[in-house]
């Protein structure tokens, strides 16, 4: 296939000072839960993106000094020469494919609790640290501290050059960087030349950029990453006030501007709250006030939108973090005219969540993310089949679709049987709930790919029994029959029966998704803490119900703090008039009310509601698997060599986990897999340690 000429503009080179990006695709800095802790995994992940056509590959934020220690986060670190090897490895992986490597050194100021280093945190002013709300304070920096900070940054710049980086990104974004924190009125009460007027507050950042430029000369490009607006009105930076003034003041200093909005939860907004290009209204002034190239982000996955913002003169480069995680080969696919093959990010922020849990990043759309090194999984290549035999996949939800696709790609004949009259399973059902439409991309990408493959046959409306599966005698069987929400309330907080759960006025999210509606006012009981309780609430409000949401936790949808959207979810429910009761357990359900008890005092309260939606936990729909697994002789007689359950039917979890399980089934089919199915990064100790 050849590239659509409309997209030619995306493949023009862009000069970033002394270095040249081969096209307009810029992988914006993103942490990944691997960083310095799993350095080979991190380097391989970056290398795959370079192979996929991104012209610039950035690191995540790289902390530069023990006083900027954000342990236990698994970010990058550049404190001394001993940090160079892993960063050099990343540069090599990036250079191997002709891309430029960029590094984002940072001092985290009051964010850093310095749990490992035990240094006293630093800040423009005396201020409690933000990390974990730890009982620690940052102290106001004196002039010697400011000089030291400039030196640490410079040391990091010089080391980065030695590691092989082509670009330095001077960082004042997200309210995560000391130089950026100095700029903010609400933090900076200094009376010296670093406080007071805007010029004074920007002084430190200007010095950092100038120091960097002096140090690298013509050997490296210097980018500035700056958040022009914090979405907190007059209490923060605003794009039409100081945000713009700062860009004007520093306009010609960097070789390129990388502009976005702060804080991180605004910048990486989920698709439930923002569409592609959501940052444009904030950053579109930047190119008008500088002659330097500009890059911006906004979950860009569609080439037409990318071309539009280049042609409109809003940006010179397309910045992307999540789209590059979901599809590391996005640029190549556009270049090769394979638009339909792009695995578009769904904006769920599972990537951010795993990083925020200090674990290697996972991606809903890209099951190979984080597995490039430890399992050798490549997002676009898969080994030919290791065994003969056809594959039967029962259930076409996210696990089943991915299993069928990947097994087909390995060269197996595949039959995909789905009981319902549509593909997608939970993805199809959930994507009809408010705010989740983009999630349908999980289904659409896979069903399109499957439709292009002659060796995969799809049968809808085809519920199979265990007996039929035995009769067919297909060699390799994956059971992907999903899960159902429990009615009995058993879960994190309730391990004993709750009175009234057998009554007719109790529904689950499955009922709501099936179109069943209660009569009268509704109480949603959420002991799941992810999105489901809140989207069911939104749905029922839209349907005209009066809704209360009760949860044992102190906030609504508490786990969505990891996906950066908790406060937006709670705000939306409040705006919709949903009653919110936190820190309460469910005790009893009657025809007219629900009885709750405070988790601390045990004090009871009654909430008038004639129906309850129980959002607590799920049970695998694994009956077919259990029937088949129960009789190994019959399996053998039927010629079935492999029987696996995958996805929610194996262990109810995220859609990302289901896609991964489907992929893993296909990758491991016929392969020898040991108890630990991936390589671990214990190399340094392993080489030094002599076995007795
Ligand atoms: C998992 C994850 C980690 C991120 N880490 C960083 C980081 O270390 N430094 C940074 O400047 N931005 C970071 N970001 C923000 C991204 O660079 C980007 O600005 C934001 O995600 C919006 O772009 P997107 O819509 O293309 O994802 C991160 C984003 C994600 C999703
Ligand atoms: S996890 Fe979700 S938001 Fe993150 S890159 Fe993948 S699809 Fe996009």
XYZ file of C-alpha atoms and ligand atoms in Angstrom:
731
model
C 0.000 0.000 0.000
C 1.151 3.545 -0.570
C 0.723 6.620 1.518
C -2.209 8.917 0.901
C -0.659 12.168 -0.443
C -2.869 14.093 2.000
C -0.584 12.826 4.733
C 2.692 13.775 3.045
C 3.004 16.828 5.238
C 3.327 14.578 8.297
C 6.527 13.140 6.890
C 8.361 16.384 6.356
C 11.489 16.812 8.492
C 11.538 19.338 11.329
C 14.680 21.110 12.505
C 15.072 21.224 16.279
C 18.052 23.514 16.546
C 21.114 21.585 15.399
C 19.309 18.251 15.023
C 16.628 17.237 12.554
C 13.604 15.074 13.239
C 12.942 12.922 10.174
C 9.183 13.488 10.354
C 6.585 15.264 12.506
C 5.914 12.458 14.994
C 7.127 13.196 18.501
C 6.735 10.660 21.292
C 6.118 12.929 24.238
C 7.776 12.149 27.582
C 5.928 9.434 29.420
C 6.741 7.374 32.445
C 5.988 3.724 32.121
C 6.431 2.032 35.467
C 9.700 0.532 34.210
C 12.226 3.361 34.148
C 15.361 2.679 36.108
C 13.785 -0.281 37.944
C 13.222 -2.360 34.811
C 15.716 -0.654 32.484
C 15.953 -3.324 29.779
C 12.175 -3.374 29.503
C 12.093 0.410 29.288
C 14.802 0.544 26.604
C 13.166 -2.157 24.485
C 9.805 -0.370 24.695
C 11.392 2.865 23.434
C 13.270 1.005 20.696
C 10.059 -0.503 19.365
C 8.551 2.966 19.076
C 11.586 4.179 17.142
C 11.139 1.209 14.844
C 7.499 2.208 14.478
C 8.491 5.511 12.930
C 8.448 8.138 15.694
C 11.113 10.703 14.848
C 11.734 11.754 18.446
C 11.564 9.358 21.373
C 11.549 10.949 24.820
C 12.332 9.496 28.178
C 9.999 9.900 31.096
C 10.854 12.500 33.695
C 14.358 11.774 34.935
C 15.087 12.954 38.449
C 18.451 14.609 38.799
C 19.367 14.628 42.470
C 18.671 12.782 45.744
C 16.601 15.780 46.865
C 14.231 14.980 43.980
C 13.638 11.372 44.942
C 10.099 10.192 44.221
C 10.544 6.652 45.505
C 8.579 4.356 45.168
C 7.700 5.656 41.699
C 9.640 3.767 39.057
C 10.763 6.762 37.023
C 14.103 7.552 35.445
C 17.050 8.746 37.486
C 20.284 10.525 36.623
C 22.137 11.328 39.816
C 25.591 10.137 38.825
C 27.607 8.367 36.148
C 26.364 5.041 37.439
C 22.955 5.882 35.950
C 24.411 6.251 32.484
C 24.439 2.647 31.226
C 20.689 2.149 31.212
C 20.066 5.509 29.584
C 22.763 4.754 26.996
C 20.967 1.499 26.300
C 17.788 3.402 25.585
C 19.653 5.795 23.267
C 21.149 2.860 21.369
C 17.721 1.273 20.962
C 16.318 4.552 19.632
C 19.269 5.307 17.331
C 19.175 1.841 15.847
C 16.029 2.913 14.013
C 17.115 6.402 13.023
C 15.152 8.321 15.641
C 16.353 11.074 17.956
C 16.534 10.411 21.700
C 15.313 13.145 24.025
C 15.672 13.331 27.797
C 13.571 15.225 30.329
C 15.656 15.977 33.440
C 13.573 17.141 36.376
C 13.758 18.255 39.958
C 10.410 17.459 41.530
C 10.506 20.105 44.281
C 7.784 19.596 46.857
C 6.401 16.546 45.047
C 9.418 14.531 46.182
C 9.133 13.073 49.670
C 12.720 11.743 49.394
C 11.745 8.516 51.084
C 14.871 6.742 49.885
C 17.445 9.535 50.024
C 16.120 11.146 53.256
C 17.127 14.588 51.954
C 15.020 17.546 53.049
C 12.762 18.428 50.082
C 13.273 21.763 48.315
C 10.807 24.393 47.147
C 10.601 28.151 46.523
C 8.746 28.511 49.851
C 8.222 26.435 52.999
C 5.516 23.951 52.053
C 4.321 20.435 52.998
C 5.270 17.799 50.419
C 2.494 16.489 48.183
C 3.566 12.861 47.778
C 1.328 10.655 49.949
C 0.524 13.769 52.032
C 3.558 12.565 53.992
C 4.205 14.432 57.252
C 7.244 16.159 55.772
C 7.881 19.693 54.607
C 9.962 21.142 51.846
C 12.111 24.044 52.927
C 12.453 27.357 51.142
C 15.556 27.323 48.946
C 18.275 29.852 49.649
C 20.655 31.210 47.039
C 23.125 28.382 47.587
C 20.327 25.869 46.946
C 19.393 27.662 43.748
C 23.006 27.590 42.589
C 23.201 23.896 43.492
C 20.000 23.138 41.598
C 21.382 24.840 38.483
C 24.547 22.777 38.832
C 22.628 19.497 39.247
C 20.605 20.271 36.136
C 23.760 21.090 34.225
C 25.446 17.908 35.429
C 22.431 15.950 34.196
C 22.613 17.714 30.833
C 26.306 16.882 30.443
C 25.745 13.300 31.451
C 22.788 13.023 29.065
C 25.070 14.082 26.255
C 27.535 11.370 27.211
C 24.738 8.807 27.319
C 24.014 9.624 23.673
C 20.914 11.800 23.826
C 20.253 14.200 20.947
C 17.792 16.492 22.689
C 17.386 17.969 26.168
C 13.888 18.851 27.276
C 13.887 21.630 29.896
C 10.798 20.931 31.908
C 8.327 23.334 33.476
C 5.171 21.324 33.096
C 2.452 19.637 35.094
C 3.330 21.441 38.328
C 5.932 18.700 38.708
C 9.119 20.662 38.151
C 10.923 22.996 40.506
C 11.625 25.601 37.821
C 7.925 25.604 36.952
C 6.921 25.837 40.602
C 8.984 29.032 40.961
C 6.778 30.653 38.316
C 3.542 30.232 40.235
C 2.170 33.061 42.345
C 0.607 30.668 44.791
C 3.959 29.098 45.636
C 6.477 31.851 45.228
C 6.467 34.443 48.029
C 10.147 35.221 47.721
C 11.439 38.724 48.043
C 14.750 38.141 46.214
C 15.361 38.305 42.476
C 13.603 34.920 42.079
C 10.276 36.143 43.462
C 7.782 38.933 42.955
C 7.465 40.090 39.346
C 6.805 37.564 36.592
C 10.253 38.228 35.218
C 11.739 37.292 38.587
C 9.596 34.181 38.934
C 10.626 33.019 35.458
C 14.298 33.825 36.101
C 15.234 30.350 37.301
C 13.679 28.613 34.313
C 15.378 31.074 31.975
C 18.698 30.314 33.654
C 18.128 26.574 33.351
C 17.447 26.920 29.624
C 20.427 29.237 29.097
C 22.751 26.984 31.113
C 21.602 24.049 29.011
C 22.083 25.850 25.715
C 25.543 26.996 26.713
C 26.511 23.486 27.766
C 25.328 21.680 24.652
C 26.195 24.313 22.060
C 25.445 22.945 18.615
C 25.582 19.338 19.697
C 22.007 18.880 20.934
C 18.565 20.354 20.451
C 16.952 22.091 23.432
C 13.199 21.780 23.877
C 11.126 23.536 26.506
C 8.145 21.650 27.906
C 5.781 24.146 29.465
C 2.180 23.906 30.623
C 0.452 27.113 29.569
C -2.728 26.646 31.607
C -3.600 24.772 34.777
C -7.392 24.835 34.410
C -7.760 26.392 37.843
C -8.727 29.886 36.753
C -7.099 32.851 38.410
C -5.486 30.621 41.058
C -3.181 29.114 38.454
C -1.494 29.843 35.167
C -3.915 30.848 32.428
C -3.194 30.568 28.729
C -4.451 34.080 28.004
C -2.569 35.681 30.910
C 0.754 34.680 32.484
C 0.824 31.410 30.550
C 1.055 33.410 27.353
C 3.333 36.052 28.876
C 5.870 33.383 29.801
C 5.939 31.950 26.283
C 6.410 35.469 24.937
C 9.235 36.172 27.378
C 11.142 33.017 26.448
C 9.859 32.788 22.875
C 13.129 32.455 20.964
C 15.212 30.778 23.657
C 14.516 27.065 23.040
C 14.875 25.226 19.753
C 11.321 23.941 20.052
C 8.294 24.506 22.309
C 6.423 21.515 23.709
C 3.245 22.992 25.188
C 0.361 21.452 27.050
C -1.954 21.943 30.021
C -1.349 21.058 33.675
C -1.670 19.187 35.936
C -1.120 15.657 34.718
C -4.783 14.721 35.138
C -5.732 17.578 32.828
C -2.995 16.811 30.334
C -3.730 13.066 30.119
C -7.490 13.435 30.332
C -9.458 10.241 29.758
C -11.791 9.863 26.787
C -14.705 9.942 29.236
C -13.964 13.622 29.716
C -12.133 14.830 26.612
C -11.978 14.182 22.883
C -9.021 14.140 20.539
C -7.467 17.596 20.263
C -8.838 18.829 23.613
C -5.754 20.960 24.289
C -5.903 23.028 21.096
C -7.894 25.962 22.526
C -5.188 26.452 25.153
C -2.056 26.125 23.041
C -3.087 27.553 19.685
C -1.550 30.950 20.470
C 1.986 29.608 20.837
C 3.008 29.564 17.204
C 1.857 33.169 16.897
C 4.403 34.344 19.449
C 7.496 32.337 18.489
C 9.326 31.512 15.290
C 10.465 28.213 16.800
C 8.697 24.943 16.000
C 5.896 23.876 18.317
C 4.713 20.450 19.401
C 1.520 19.722 21.333
C -0.406 16.709 22.585
C -4.091 15.760 22.792
C -4.562 12.004 22.263
C -4.057 12.336 18.512
C -4.815 9.102 16.693
C -6.362 10.227 13.423
C -4.108 11.404 10.588
C -6.707 13.835 9.231
C -6.777 15.671 12.537
C -2.978 15.689 12.633
C -2.743 17.137 9.137
C -5.348 19.755 10.042
C -3.401 21.097 13.016
C -0.198 21.241 11.022
C -1.866 22.949 8.085
C -3.704 25.392 10.331
C -0.358 26.446 11.745
C -1.098 25.255 15.288
C 1.834 22.839 15.550
C 4.875 21.644 13.654
C 5.063 18.262 15.323
C 2.372 15.891 16.589
C 3.071 15.015 20.198
C 1.725 11.759 21.528
C 2.179 9.710 24.648
C -0.824 7.383 24.854
C -1.336 6.986 21.083
C 2.300 5.850 20.888
C 1.722 3.307 23.666
C -1.432 1.905 22.083
C 0.231 1.747 18.689
C 4.003 2.117 18.604
C 3.787 1.746 14.799
C 1.268 4.549 14.264
C 3.582 6.709 12.098
C 4.676 3.768 9.963
C 1.098 2.716 9.378
C 0.214 6.197 8.136
C 3.357 6.245 6.006
C 2.495 2.896 4.467
C -1.148 3.806 3.831
C -2.424 1.354 6.444
C -4.766 3.664 8.334
C -7.215 0.853 9.126
C -4.435 -0.998 10.924
C -3.905 1.736 13.513
C -4.694 0.510 17.029
C -6.177 3.705 18.368
C -5.765 4.574 22.014
C -9.110 4.385 23.807
C -8.222 6.991 26.431
C -8.785 4.686 29.425
C -5.515 5.533 31.252
C -4.772 1.998 32.340
C -1.205 2.875 31.264
C -1.112 5.709 33.770
C -2.766 3.580 36.449
C -0.164 0.855 36.390
C 2.588 3.437 36.383
C 0.878 5.120 39.325
C 0.873 1.795 41.130
C 4.671 1.696 40.530
C 4.304 -1.241 38.163
C 5.217 -1.718 34.515
C 2.768 0.034 32.250
C -0.078 -1.972 30.725
C -2.164 -0.936 27.753
C -5.718 -1.977 26.937
C -5.191 -1.788 23.200
C -1.604 -3.023 23.032
C -1.070 -6.274 24.927
C 2.636 -6.256 24.078
C 3.268 -3.005 25.938
C 5.865 -3.662 28.645
C 6.429 -7.178 27.275
C 8.859 -6.208 24.514
C 11.974 -7.259 26.430
C 10.799 -9.644 29.118
C 8.715 -11.802 26.796
C 10.134 -10.717 23.454
C 6.685 -9.712 22.241
C 6.628 -7.321 19.308
C 3.484 -5.284 18.628
C 3.501 -6.071 14.920
C 5.223 -9.416 14.618
C 4.317 -12.807 15.974
C 6.044 -16.136 15.414
C 4.511 -18.636 13.001
C 2.559 -21.371 14.739
C 4.568 -23.849 16.771
C 2.036 -26.672 16.503
C -0.441 -27.824 13.921
C -4.122 -27.811 14.494
C -7.068 -25.485 14.324
C -8.155 -23.186 17.144
C -11.664 -22.762 18.500
C -12.285 -19.615 20.517
C -15.569 -19.604 22.411
C -16.698 -16.057 23.144
C -15.846 -12.898 21.189
C -15.301 -10.398 23.972
C -11.935 -8.632 24.316
C -10.082 -11.848 25.251
C -11.707 -13.966 22.569
C -11.259 -11.409 19.802
C -7.587 -10.958 20.619
C -6.980 -14.711 20.958
C -8.606 -15.376 17.590
C -6.731 -12.567 15.883
C -3.312 -13.481 17.276
C -3.811 -17.210 16.667
C -4.855 -16.376 13.118
C -1.763 -14.257 12.688
C 0.321 -17.237 13.748
C -1.211 -19.157 10.862
C -3.796 -21.329 12.615
C -7.202 -21.961 11.127
C -9.460 -20.261 13.684
C -13.143 -20.519 14.472
C -14.533 -17.765 16.678
C -17.985 -18.559 18.091
C -20.023 -15.899 19.870
C -23.334 -16.518 21.619
C -24.659 -12.993 21.075
C -25.521 -11.433 17.751
C -22.677 -8.946 17.967
C -18.959 -9.142 18.663
C -17.167 -7.422 21.520
C -18.748 -8.920 24.637
C -18.436 -6.558 27.572
C -16.732 -3.953 25.390
C -19.811 -3.630 23.193
C -22.113 -3.456 26.193
C -20.022 -1.077 28.271
C -19.204 1.250 25.397
C -22.927 2.126 25.239
C -22.784 3.498 28.763
C -22.242 7.254 29.160
C -18.734 8.428 28.292
C -17.345 5.056 27.233
C -18.068 5.103 23.476
C -14.357 5.305 22.583
C -13.778 1.964 24.277
C -15.515 0.297 21.324
C -12.199 0.712 19.515
C -11.035 -2.443 21.324
C -13.688 -4.369 19.414
C -13.544 -2.411 16.178
C -9.799 -2.744 15.655
C -9.906 -6.493 16.224
C -13.076 -7.279 14.326
C -11.781 -5.337 11.312
C -8.453 -7.163 11.387
C -10.237 -10.487 11.724
C -12.519 -9.633 8.809
C -9.428 -9.279 6.628
C -8.125 -12.753 7.415
C -9.215 -15.730 5.352
C -8.164 -18.213 8.025
C -10.538 -16.897 10.733
C -14.220 -17.791 10.569
C -16.612 -15.897 12.816
C -19.980 -17.252 13.919
C -22.325 -14.915 15.759
C -25.473 -16.098 17.576
C -23.684 -19.385 18.111
C -23.765 -20.438 21.746
C -21.807 -23.677 22.057
C -22.284 -26.319 24.722
C -19.486 -28.466 26.110
C -20.936 -31.437 24.223
C -20.808 -29.572 20.920
C -17.217 -28.515 21.549
C -16.300 -32.157 22.181
C -18.144 -33.206 19.043
C -16.237 -30.695 16.914
C -12.954 -32.014 18.286
C -10.951 -28.937 17.316
C -7.394 -29.345 18.621
C -6.932 -26.103 20.537
C -9.764 -24.542 22.502
C -9.876 -21.210 24.324
C -12.914 -20.519 26.471
C -13.543 -16.786 26.731
C -17.083 -16.657 28.055
C -16.657 -13.630 30.304
C -18.053 -12.958 33.755
C -21.259 -11.776 35.385
C -21.818 -9.277 38.194
C -22.772 -10.831 41.507
C -26.102 -10.099 43.169
C -25.221 -11.185 46.695
C -22.886 -8.324 47.555
C -19.950 -10.622 48.318
C -16.729 -8.734 47.768
C -14.129 -6.534 49.373
C -16.217 -5.400 52.329
C -18.919 -8.081 52.605
C -18.077 -11.683 53.235
C -21.372 -12.493 54.959
C -24.922 -12.543 53.554
C -26.757 -9.203 53.341
C -30.440 -9.378 54.179
C -32.729 -8.794 51.184
C -30.325 -9.509 48.308
C -32.684 -12.210 47.030
C -35.469 -9.659 46.489
C -36.774 -8.723 43.050
C -35.791 -5.078 43.297
C -32.069 -5.793 43.074
C -30.257 -5.260 39.791
C -26.668 -5.559 38.629
C -24.759 -3.682 35.926
C -25.496 -6.631 33.604
C -29.211 -5.897 33.989
C -28.693 -2.202 33.324
C -26.611 -2.983 30.230
C -29.343 -5.378 29.082
C -31.814 -2.498 29.206
C -33.646 -3.580 32.369
C -34.724 -0.602 34.437
C -35.896 -0.448 38.056
C -39.100 1.148 39.286
C -38.699 4.203 41.529
C -35.660 5.737 43.163
C -32.376 3.850 42.955
C -29.450 3.325 45.274
C -26.228 2.151 43.653
C -23.966 0.316 46.052
C -20.370 0.512 44.823
C -17.807 -1.740 46.438
C -16.022 -2.127 43.082
C -14.465 1.371 43.099
C -13.642 1.550 39.395
C -15.826 3.209 36.737
C -18.912 0.976 36.666
C -20.824 2.415 39.629
C -20.449 5.939 38.345
C -21.361 5.223 34.722
C -24.447 3.299 35.847
C -25.349 6.354 37.930
C -24.948 8.602 34.894
C -27.054 6.251 32.801
C -29.880 6.114 35.326
C -29.911 9.890 35.754
C -30.139 10.194 31.969
C -33.079 7.796 32.103
C -34.869 10.055 34.578
C -34.174 8.301 37.880
C -33.357 9.847 41.209
C -30.059 8.200 42.128
C -27.954 7.850 45.255
C -24.529 6.225 45.180
C -23.228 4.691 48.407
C -19.743 3.296 48.885
C -17.632 2.026 51.784
C -14.735 4.186 50.562
C -14.194 7.836 51.371
C -14.713 8.903 47.777
C -16.622 7.796 44.706
C -14.785 5.466 42.299
C -11.680 5.617 44.448
C -9.486 3.429 42.211
C -9.898 5.934 39.399
C -7.417 8.124 41.221
C -4.905 5.895 39.438
C -6.500 6.617 36.060
C -6.360 10.334 36.896
C -10.117 10.859 36.727
C -11.530 10.408 40.228
C -12.234 14.063 40.919
C -13.867 14.513 37.516
C -16.121 11.533 38.139
C -17.178 12.799 41.542
C -17.715 16.303 40.161
C -19.846 14.968 37.337
C -22.057 12.982 39.695
C -22.488 16.020 41.907
C -23.408 18.139 38.879
C -25.966 15.518 37.862
C -27.565 15.664 41.300
C -26.548 12.140 42.311
C -26.691 11.788 46.092
C -23.350 10.567 47.416
C -22.922 8.634 50.667
C -19.352 7.611 51.478
C -17.853 5.405 54.217
C -21.009 3.306 54.506
C -21.609 -0.422 54.268
C -24.731 -2.040 52.921
C -26.677 -3.788 55.685
C -30.176 -4.582 54.406
C -32.505 -4.088 51.455
C -36.288 -3.827 51.731
C -39.040 -2.872 49.259
C -38.934 0.766 50.264
C -35.481 1.508 51.547
C -31.873 0.459 51.870
C -30.160 0.320 55.225
C -26.538 1.482 55.429
C -24.069 1.530 58.310
C -21.177 3.903 58.891
C -17.917 1.931 58.575
C -16.479 3.690 61.644
C -19.329 4.076 64.141
C -21.668 1.366 62.853
C -24.483 3.931 63.103
C -27.286 2.996 60.741
C -29.219 5.149 58.304
C -32.066 4.404 55.939
C -32.113 5.682 52.373
C -35.418 5.672 50.557
C -34.982 3.614 47.428
C -37.199 1.074 45.799
C -34.345 -0.537 43.878
C -30.682 -1.276 44.435
C -27.953 -1.745 41.827
C -25.198 -3.921 43.247
C -21.763 -3.031 41.828
C -19.456 -5.156 43.914
C -17.677 -8.036 42.223
C -18.017 -10.572 39.444
C -18.019 -14.319 38.956
C -16.461 -16.075 35.978
C -18.901 -17.548 33.450
C -16.792 -20.672 33.311
C -19.363 -23.486 33.302
C -18.367 -24.716 29.845
C -14.720 -24.712 30.795
C -15.425 -26.601 34.026
C -17.494 -29.224 32.198
C -14.759 -29.768 29.639
C -11.923 -29.752 32.142
C -13.688 -32.255 34.385
C -13.101 -35.167 32.033
C -9.629 -35.343 30.541
C -10.347 -38.736 28.937
C -13.211 -37.286 26.912
C -11.053 -34.372 25.896
C -8.349 -36.728 24.686
C -10.847 -38.941 22.859
C -12.287 -35.844 21.181
C -8.790 -34.895 19.964
C -8.630 -31.711 22.038
C -4.974 -31.069 22.887
C -5.230 -27.619 24.445
C -7.978 -26.314 26.694
C -7.583 -22.889 28.295
C -9.883 -20.351 29.828
C -8.922 -16.752 29.202
C -9.992 -13.253 30.177
C -12.819 -12.610 32.642
C -13.810 -16.272 32.493
C -10.382 -17.033 33.963
C -10.262 -14.141 36.426
C -12.552 -11.118 36.135
C -10.403 -8.013 35.699
C -9.865 -5.076 33.373
C -10.433 -5.101 29.638
C -6.656 -4.675 29.361
C -6.157 -7.910 31.281
C -8.642 -9.718 29.037
C -6.896 -8.561 25.856
C -3.557 -9.593 27.320
C -4.859 -13.045 28.270
C -6.198 -13.562 24.753
C -2.874 -12.524 23.279
C -0.933 -14.695 25.677
C -3.027 -17.730 24.798
C -2.075 -17.372 21.149
C 1.584 -16.556 21.813
C 2.055 -19.545 24.105
C 0.119 -22.041 22.019
C 2.421 -24.992 21.405
C 5.365 -23.256 23.066
C 7.214 -24.495 26.104
C 6.427 -22.146 28.956
C 8.176 -22.399 32.281
C 6.664 -21.520 35.645
C 8.027 -17.996 35.340
C 6.941 -17.080 31.872
C 9.053 -13.939 31.442
C 12.639 -12.787 31.894
C 13.420 -10.883 35.068
C 15.829 -7.981 35.410
C 18.234 -9.289 37.975
C 21.189 -9.167 35.630
C 23.693 -7.214 37.721
C 23.396 -9.391 40.813
C 23.110 -12.532 38.740
C 26.437 -11.932 36.976
C 28.277 -11.054 40.191
C 26.915 -13.856 42.324
C 28.929 -17.074 42.247
C 26.815 -20.122 42.888
C 28.213 -22.192 45.791
C 1.580 6.930 31.516
C 1.947 8.362 31.269
C 3.075 8.892 31.862
C 3.456 10.220 31.649
N 4.624 10.677 32.166
C 5.075 11.906 31.826
C 6.374 12.339 32.201
O 7.142 11.605 32.833
N 6.742 13.596 31.841
C 5.938 14.418 31.118
O 6.329 15.530 30.801
N 4.713 14.011 30.730
C 4.277 12.786 31.057
N 3.033 12.363 30.616
C 2.179 13.278 29.839
C 2.339 13.057 28.345
O 3.598 13.443 27.883
C 1.312 13.833 27.525
O 1.550 15.196 27.670
C -0.131 13.534 27.901
O -0.339 12.155 28.097
C -1.090 14.001 26.815
O -0.712 13.424 25.610
P -1.468 12.164 24.944
O -2.894 12.559 24.852
O -0.814 11.994 23.616
O -1.267 11.022 25.860
C 2.653 11.048 30.833
C 1.503 10.512 30.256
C 1.148 9.197 30.457
C -0.094 8.658 29.812
S -3.893 2.051 28.324
Fe -5.678 3.070 27.450
S -5.119 5.242 27.515
Fe -3.232 4.128 27.840
S -2.384 3.972 25.798
Fe -3.528 2.108 26.139
S -5.545 2.485 25.305
Fe -4.533 4.475 25.529
